mmCIF file of C-alpha atoms and ligand atoms in Angstrom:
data_model
loop_
_atom_site.group_PDB
_atom_site.id
_atom_site.type_symbol
_atom_site.label_atom_id
_atom_site.label_comp_id
_atom_site.label_asym_id
_atom_site.label_seq_id
_atom_site.Cartn_x
_atom_site.Cartn_y
_atom_site.Cartn_z
ATOM 1 C CA MET A 1497 287.214 75.840 225.128
ATOM 2 C CA LYS A 1498 290.781 75.172 226.155
ATOM 3 C CA THR A 1499 291.406 73.417 229.463
ATOM 4 C CA LYS A 1500 293.801 75.446 231.558
ATOM 5 C CA ALA A 1501 296.078 73.430 233.790
ATOM 6 C CA ILE A 1502 298.524 74.320 236.459
ATOM 7 C CA TYR A 1503 301.659 72.384 237.296
ATOM 8 C CA PRO A 1504 302.604 73.610 240.833
ATOM 9 C CA GLY A 1505 305.638 72.837 242.824
ATOM 10 C CA SER A 1506 308.818 74.009 244.480
ATOM 11 C CA PHE A 1507 311.108 73.247 241.485
ATOM 12 C CA ASP A 1508 314.115 73.718 243.795
ATOM 13 C CA PRO A 1509 315.589 72.854 241.253
ATOM 14 C CA ILE A 1510 313.768 71.789 238.158
ATOM 15 C CA THR A 1511 314.881 68.215 237.152
ATOM 16 C CA PHE A 1512 314.449 65.808 234.257
ATOM 17 C CA GLY A 1513 311.674 64.318 236.304
ATOM 18 C CA HIS A 1514 309.683 67.527 236.136
ATOM 19 C CA LEU A 1515 310.448 67.847 232.455
ATOM 20 C CA ASP A 1516 309.405 64.341 231.672
ATOM 21 C CA LEU A 1517 305.982 65.111 233.246
ATOM 22 C CA LEU A 1518 305.682 68.372 231.361
ATOM 23 C CA LYS A 1519 306.329 66.695 227.997
ATOM 24 C CA ARG A 1520 303.662 64.173 228.759
ATOM 25 C CA SER A 1521 301.290 66.947 229.945
ATOM 26 C CA CYS A 1522 301.795 69.016 226.672
ATOM 27 C CA LYS A 1523 300.278 66.071 224.735
ATOM 28 C CA ILE A 1524 297.087 66.422 226.831
ATOM 29 C CA PHE A 1525 296.763 70.055 227.652
ATOM 30 C CA ASP A 1526 297.603 73.027 225.392
ATOM 31 C CA ASP A 1527 297.659 75.660 228.232
ATOM 32 C CA ILE A 1528 299.831 74.801 231.158
ATOM 33 C CA THR A 1529 301.119 77.210 233.768
ATOM 34 C CA ILE A 1530 304.091 76.112 235.767
ATOM 35 C CA ALA A 1531 303.525 77.692 239.133
ATOM 36 C CA VAL A 1532 306.426 78.008 241.530
ATOM 37 C CA VAL A 1533 305.317 78.008 245.179
ATOM 38 C CA VAL A 1534 306.699 80.838 247.219
ATOM 39 C CA ASN A 1535 306.575 79.484 250.686
ATOM 40 C CA PRO A 1536 307.901 81.930 253.373
ATOM 41 C CA HIS A 1537 308.331 79.009 255.862
ATOM 42 C CA LYS A 1538 310.673 76.936 253.619
ATOM 43 C CA LYS A 1539 314.284 78.065 253.067
ATOM 44 C CA PRO A 1540 314.883 77.067 249.469
ATOM 45 C CA LEU A 1541 318.373 76.551 247.964
ATOM 46 C CA CYS A 1542 317.466 78.682 244.906
ATOM 47 C CA SER A 1543 315.598 81.972 245.049
ATOM 48 C CA VAL A 1544 312.258 82.268 243.271
ATOM 49 C CA GLU A 1545 313.982 84.370 240.554
ATOM 50 C CA GLU A 1546 316.649 81.691 240.026
ATOM 51 C CA ARG A 1547 313.984 78.965 239.821
ATOM 52 C CA LEU A 1548 311.822 80.911 237.337
ATOM 53 C CA ALA A 1549 314.948 81.516 235.213
ATOM 54 C CA MET A 1550 316.004 77.917 235.311
ATOM 55 C CA ILE A 1551 312.482 76.754 234.348
ATOM 56 C CA LYS A 1552 312.348 79.312 231.471
ATOM 57 C CA LYS A 1553 315.588 78.022 230.045
ATOM 58 C CA ALA A 1554 314.737 74.364 230.468
ATOM 59 C CA THR A 1555 311.278 74.610 228.856
ATOM 60 C CA ARG A 1556 312.259 76.760 225.869
ATOM 61 C CA GLY A 1557 310.497 75.302 222.846
ATOM 62 C CA TYR A 1558 307.669 73.813 224.843
ATOM 63 C CA GLY A 1559 304.884 75.680 223.161
ATOM 64 C CA CYS A 1560 302.055 75.037 225.690
ATOM 65 C CA ILE A 1561 303.785 76.435 228.782
ATOM 66 C CA LYS A 1562 303.607 79.601 230.779
ATOM 67 C CA ILE A 1563 305.656 80.339 233.930
ATOM 68 C CA ASP A 1564 304.469 82.105 237.102
ATOM 69 C CA LYS A 1565 304.795 82.061 240.897
ATOM 70 C CA PHE A 1566 302.253 82.037 243.657
ATOM 71 C CA ASP A 1567 301.878 82.176 247.369
ATOM 72 C CA GLY A 1568 298.895 81.163 249.471
ATOM 73 C CA LEU A 1569 296.418 78.479 248.631
ATOM 74 C CA LEU A 1570 296.593 76.621 245.287
ATOM 75 C CA VAL A 1571 292.828 76.685 244.973
ATOM 76 C CA ASP A 1572 292.799 80.464 245.166
ATOM 77 C CA TYR A 1573 295.549 80.787 242.619
ATOM 78 C CA ALA A 1574 293.602 78.361 240.356
ATOM 79 C CA LYS A 1575 290.521 80.493 240.565
ATOM 80 C CA LYS A 1576 292.559 83.616 239.823
ATOM 81 C CA ILE A 1577 293.953 82.295 236.605
ATOM 82 C CA ASN A 1578 290.779 80.319 235.596
ATOM 83 C CA ALA A 1579 292.524 76.869 235.764
ATOM 84 C CA THR A 1580 290.404 73.763 236.257
ATOM 85 C CA VAL A 1581 293.194 71.118 236.313
ATOM 86 C CA VAL A 1582 296.159 70.605 238.607
ATOM 87 C CA ILE A 1583 298.923 68.330 237.243
ATOM 88 C CA ARG A 1584 300.955 66.437 239.860
ATOM 89 C CA GLY A 1585 303.461 63.592 239.569
ATOM 90 C CA LEU A 1586 303.463 60.219 241.191
ATOM 91 C CA ARG A 1587 306.810 58.601 241.903
ATOM 92 C CA ALA A 1588 307.232 55.227 243.559
ATOM 93 C CA ILE A 1589 304.693 54.820 246.376
ATOM 94 C CA ALA A 1590 306.008 57.621 248.632
ATOM 95 C CA ASP A 1591 303.971 60.348 246.903
ATOM 96 C CA PHE A 1592 300.619 58.541 246.998
ATOM 97 C CA GLU A 1593 299.308 59.164 250.540
ATOM 98 C CA TYR A 1594 300.227 62.885 250.698
ATOM 99 C CA GLU A 1595 298.763 63.464 247.117
ATOM 100 C CA PHE A 1596 295.589 61.593 247.943
ATOM 101 C CA GLN A 1597 294.893 63.765 250.995
ATOM 102 C CA MET A 1598 295.812 66.990 249.132
ATOM 103 C CA ALA A 1599 293.503 66.057 246.267
ATOM 104 C CA LEU A 1600 290.558 65.516 248.534
ATOM 105 C CA VAL A 1601 291.197 68.641 250.583
ATOM 106 C CA ASN A 1602 291.558 70.734 247.534
ATOM 107 C CA ARG A 1603 288.413 69.316 246.021
ATOM 108 C CA SER A 1604 286.525 70.100 249.256
ATOM 109 C CA LEU A 1605 287.862 73.769 248.914
ATOM 110 C CA ASN A 1606 286.991 74.026 245.162
ATOM 111 C CA LYS A 1607 284.792 71.481 243.470
ATOM 112 C CA LYS A 1608 285.607 72.768 239.935
ATOM 113 C CA LEU A 1609 289.243 71.821 240.353
ATOM 114 C CA ASP A 1610 290.448 68.431 239.312
ATOM 115 C CA MET A 1611 293.848 66.765 239.935
ATOM 116 C CA VAL A 1612 295.533 64.823 237.180
ATOM 117 C CA TYR A 1613 298.412 62.457 238.150
ATOM 118 C CA MET A 1614 301.147 61.517 235.735
ATOM 119 C CA MET A 1615 303.881 58.889 236.122
ATOM 120 C CA PRO A 1616 307.380 59.594 234.806
ATOM 121 C CA SER A 1617 309.643 57.286 232.860
ATOM 122 C CA VAL A 1618 310.935 54.631 235.047
ATOM 123 C CA GLU A 1619 314.436 56.129 235.312
ATOM 124 C CA TYR A 1620 312.971 59.235 236.892
ATOM 125 C CA THR A 1621 310.756 57.509 239.490
ATOM 126 C CA TYR A 1622 313.329 57.856 242.227
ATOM 127 C CA LEU A 1623 314.428 61.358 241.271
ATOM 128 C CA SER A 1624 313.535 64.394 243.411
ATOM 129 C CA SER A 1625 314.895 67.955 243.803
ATOM 130 C CA SER A 1626 316.022 67.091 247.375
ATOM 131 C CA ILE A 1627 318.242 64.240 246.083
ATOM 132 C CA VAL A 1628 319.739 66.535 243.504
ATOM 133 C CA ARG A 1629 320.481 69.215 246.153
ATOM 134 C CA GLU A 1630 322.102 66.627 248.423
ATOM 135 C CA LEU A 1631 324.160 65.235 245.677
ATOM 136 C CA ALA A 1632 325.230 68.644 244.530
ATOM 137 C CA SER A 1633 326.182 69.621 248.125
ATOM 138 C CA LEU A 1634 328.552 66.660 248.227
ATOM 139 C CA HIS A 1635 329.963 67.603 244.814
ATOM 140 C CA GLY A 1636 328.368 64.496 243.154
ATOM 141 C CA ASP A 1637 327.680 64.321 239.413
ATOM 142 C CA ILE A 1638 324.057 65.576 238.774
ATOM 143 C CA SER A 1639 324.343 65.798 235.025
ATOM 144 C CA ARG A 1640 322.133 62.819 234.512
ATOM 145 C CA PHE A 1641 319.303 64.419 236.450
ATOM 146 C CA VAL A 1642 319.166 68.131 235.577
ATOM 147 C CA PRO A 1643 319.719 70.403 232.508
ATOM 148 C CA GLU A 1644 323.185 71.917 232.036
ATOM 149 C CA SER A 1645 322.127 75.355 233.288
ATOM 150 C CA VAL A 1646 320.868 73.938 236.562
ATOM 151 C CA GLU A 1647 323.984 71.850 236.983
ATOM 152 C CA LYS A 1648 326.100 75.066 236.547
ATOM 153 C CA LEU A 1649 324.072 77.109 239.055
ATOM 154 C CA LEU A 1650 324.165 74.326 241.757
ATOM 155 C CA LYS A 1651 327.984 73.811 241.276
ATOM 156 C CA GLU A 1652 328.415 77.612 241.752
ATOM 157 C CA LYS A 1653 326.345 77.459 245.037
ATOM 158 C CA PHE A 1654 328.328 74.693 246.546
ATOM 159 C CA LYS A 1655 331.832 75.540 245.180
ATOM 160 C CA ASN A 1656 333.142 76.646 248.506
ATOM 161 C CA VAL A 1657 331.340 74.158 250.674
HETATM 162 P P1 ADP B 359 306.483 69.960 245.880
HETATM 163 O O1 ADP B 359 307.185 70.669 246.908
HETATM 164 O O2 ADP B 359 305.104 70.526 245.513
HETATM 165 O O3 ADP B 359 306.452 68.457 245.977
HETATM 166 P P2 ADP B 359 308.302 69.544 243.732
HETATM 167 O O4 ADP B 359 308.950 70.513 242.915
HETATM 168 O O5 ADP B 359 309.093 68.579 244.538
HETATM 169 O O6 ADP B 359 307.290 70.328 244.554
HETATM 170 O O7 ADP B 359 307.388 68.655 242.822
HETATM 171 C C1 ADP B 359 306.276 69.278 241.984
HETATM 172 C C2 ADP B 359 305.512 68.117 241.402
HETATM 173 O O8 ADP B 359 306.390 67.425 240.483
HETATM 174 C C3 ADP B 359 304.973 67.119 242.358
HETATM 175 O O9 ADP B 359 303.676 66.679 241.947
HETATM 176 C C4 ADP B 359 306.041 65.916 242.266
HETATM 177 O O10 ADP B 359 305.385 64.733 242.592
HETATM 178 C C5 ADP B 359 306.434 66.040 240.864
HETATM 179 N N1 ADP B 359 307.681 65.515 240.621
HETATM 180 C C6 ADP B 359 308.839 65.914 241.095
HETATM 181 N N2 ADP B 359 309.835 65.067 240.616
HETATM 182 C C7 ADP B 359 309.261 64.114 239.902
HETATM 183 C C8 ADP B 359 309.801 62.967 239.171
HETATM 184 N N3 ADP B 359 311.037 62.617 239.185
HETATM 185 N N4 ADP B 359 308.923 62.232 238.482
HETATM 186 C C9 ADP B 359 307.559 62.591 238.526
HETATM 187 N N5 ADP B 359 307.016 63.680 239.184
HETATM 188 C C10 ADP B 359 307.865 64.431 239.841
#
């Protein structure tokens, strides 16, 4: 039986860090759903539709991937699509404490769900979507961090700022 995995996140926007993790994950799992979190309390830079479109473009050719969005609890979404693994990234040490807490809370809510943590290439360990948004807002060069289509969209968003 195939193991179904979810890679959840805001992806606001998708970066080479996310893609690095996905490439690694595709070697382990053959059914991965990238699930964009729709959080009504957060005001994202890119709409859900923009994020889904950017992900679709950036992951063209990755055979193992599906793309979806969800709101509410991750454990409920996992049940709905019959996923048993959640993929998360670990950068430097900043991610550890939060992820540790989330993993144990999620496990207490759904014992069948396991979290798998992946580490990116060293050049992406400091990369986050928020740094990319900040750089783009100050008209900095983000081409090293995101695919071309993402760079274009962000440039457009900040062109009059
Ligand atoms: P969230 O709001 O859930 O943190 P993100 O889109 O920021 O959403 O991240 C989704 C997942 O991807 C998280 O597990 C995060 O740690 C991981 N991630 C993001 N950027 C990187 C990166 N540069 N290297 C490794 N993992 C990353």
